[in-house]
Amino acid sequence: MNRIPSVSLRGGADEDAAALSRWVRAFCIIRFDLERGQLVEAFFPPDALMAPGGGLDRLVAFSSFPDSMSHHLPRHRSSVHDSLFSFRVPDPSSPRRAFLYGFVFNRQRQDERLPRGGEQKSVVILSHAPYSSLFRLLLQILGPLCFDVGPSALAMVASHVAAWPAPAPGRPMELPIGSAALRVHLPPAADDPGPPPALLPANPSVPYGLFHDADLFAAFRGLLLHLWTLWELMVVGEPVLVVAPSPAQCSEAVAGLVSLVAPLLYSVDFRPYFTIHDPDFARLNALAEGEVFPPMVLGVTNLFFLKSLKSIPNVVSVGSPNPNSTRVLPVGGQSPGNGMNGTPGKLKLEKLAINKFSPTSLLNSIKLRREGPLSLMTEHKEALWSTYSPTTKPDTSALNRLIDAGVSPRIEESMSVVNNEILRRHFLELTTNFLAPFGPYLRTTTPSEGSSPFVDPPLLPPFHADEFVNGLAARGPGKFLSKRMRSNWLDLYRRFLEGPNFMPWFRQRRAAAEQEQQRLWRQARMNVDIEKLMSNMSELERIDSFNAVERYLLREMEHLENLKAKGISCAINMLNIPILPFGHIFCRHLSSEVPNVNVFFLQNPGKGSADSIGACQKLKVDLQAAFNVLPKDMQQLLLSNPERAVLLQGSQEKVLGVNGIVTQTSL
């Protein structure tokens, strides 16, 4: 966004705090004071950082600036350097283990005329939602605006955000801000299971996990051959330390790693930018030698962590100390481009040294492994140190499709978009195929032709890890994975089953499958011809069917009452008639002046309430039809129950439809 849109305070400055909190917890301005360090200069809403647990303002302040021991940018006589990065910190106000996401616009201004040669200030958006694609765009408006007009910009932008509709996770949205509109596609909600494991999403540009906008190619360009190892580390939930020269580079790399395993739900704690001021640092620093490091992904710039967290088994260093320089491939002495005059061309495999061997490269590799991550104390280099033995091989077909940008920064940016699409498509396909063997345990069923849908759906197949592994060993990994994995591929599944990601993902997928199965059987009940179904039944089967229809009708009525309690719908009479209990909901039964008529008035109509009312209508018709084919003595016995008698009264019921139209339905 090259031009900052005009933004002014919307009418009604006292915007709804609840509406604002749907998107943002706080807008903050943090400045670095030469005497007192990081200080919160301003924030909005006024009570946003007053967390019951305390310390949130301090935690946000320390997380909003480059670490004092990180690599320094080259100093010029007078320069301004802006950067965007993110962090994730525990929410002290949450009774459970919840996190807040911080998105930072940091400005470093170097000027020899200023004390100590410069100043820096950060503008922060604090939110419970990891909407990085949205908040990055918003920061490009809010950040410069704060430096132009001061702290009043926070209330200006907040007034626009409060007017936004509620977030629609997993869907595209257009959100107005001043004279501009932010067009974003939000990631799915945390409880959204995503596509079925056997189904590859048709459009890889649609986010199927967090941080779909992360620049995966730029963050790991020097480590492309290690992406498959990093993918495995994330899948099995191994701890990883990401070291980078700047917060922007390390937070982008951590976001890229989390996005690498979509659509798998990543359940491991991750911190895009981790500092020594984080409350969890003391716990991690106190780990005894030989004690297992907890599953975490930490992005750091302070090289002190290489010594204090030396028990972490996987360390990856990314980025360049000079982010303004053109990134080159990790092969010494070769030009980064293979086209004429800096034009883009294919990224050659030999440049990645995948098919090339030399004594020099072997010696450098041995030296790098021997020195370990502590070699970063003297010189930053892109490398991976890990005790993990990977199963997945680098995919040469995916690497061959990558495009080398040449030496033009403008072309590099556009080519990075193309390369990210290629990489995301590949790893989305890889993850989907890896999860596909779990599909039979998540497969839904529908009633067979001619069978009754008025029975409880069958349970999903039980899952036992040992049986799963044995069955998978007999069947094999499948065509896609067999080409990309080594002979020990089964070890990856064992690690996944034992790791922290499997059970949360499987439970979520299982619950979604059970919910979908209930929906399918409910739909079958709505479509069944009850008279045709019962025509070939015995007397005993007809009685069982009547009881089943009644049971499902009461469930639907209870569901409708729950919707009413939530303010979605209510059943009220348009006449002043006393309320009588009706099963699990309340309706008003009209007097003898208007016999056998119940009037339902739907407030705030929605799809859920409309579906539930339609289901109640259909089931009441089915209940009456099932009652009519029962023997007379059985009918008399059933009518002895007053509540059932009310249910069975043939009536003309007026229902206010979704569009506010009153319709009559024979029940």
CSV table of N, CA and C in Angstrom, one decimal, residues 48 76 84 117 140 248 255 447 474 576 581 629 655:
chain,number,residue,atom,x,y,z
A,48,ALA,N,-7.3,-1.2,28.2
A,48,ALA,CA,-7.0,-2.5,27.4
A,48,ALA,C,-5.9,-3.3,28.0
A,76,HIS,N,23.7,4.9,9.0
A,76,HIS,CA,24.0,5.9,8.0
A,76,HIS,C,23.9,7.3,8.8
A,84,LEU,N,8.1,-4.7,9.9
A,84,LEU,CA,7.0,-5.3,10.5
A,84,LEU,C,7.3,-6.7,11.0
A,117,GLY,N,22.5,9.1,18.9
A,117,GLY,CA,22.5,8.9,17.5
A,117,GLY,C,21.2,8.4,16.9
A,140,GLN,N,0.2,-1.0,8.1
A,140,GLN,CA,0.8,-0.1,7.1
A,140,GLN,C,0.0,1.2,7.0
A,248,ALA,N,11.9,-9.2,12.4
A,248,ALA,CA,11.1,-9.4,11.2
A,248,ALA,C,11.4,-10.7,10.5
A,255,ALA,N,6.4,-18.1,11.5
A,255,ALA,CA,5.1,-18.2,10.8
A,255,ALA,C,5.1,-19.1,9.6
A,447,PRO,N,-28.0,-43.4,5.8
A,447,PRO,CA,-28.9,-44.6,5.7
A,447,PRO,C,-29.0,-45.2,4.3
A,474,ALA,N,1.0,-53.0,6.3
A,474,ALA,CA,0.6,-54.0,5.3
A,474,ALA,C,0.2,-53.4,4.0
A,576,ASN,N,-53.1,-12.4,23.6
A,576,ASN,CA,-52.8,-12.5,25.0
A,576,ASN,C,-53.4,-13.8,25.6
A,581,PRO,N,-46.9,-25.5,28.9
A,581,PRO,CA,-45.7,-26.2,28.6
A,581,PRO,C,-45.9,-27.1,27.4
A,629,VAL,N,-51.3,-45.2,11.7
A,629,VAL,CA,-51.2,-46.6,11.3
A,629,VAL,C,-51.1,-47.6,12.5
A,655,VAL,N,-46.6,-20.2,10.9
A,655,VAL,CA,-45.2,-20.0,11.2
A,655,VAL,C,-44.7,-18.8,10.4
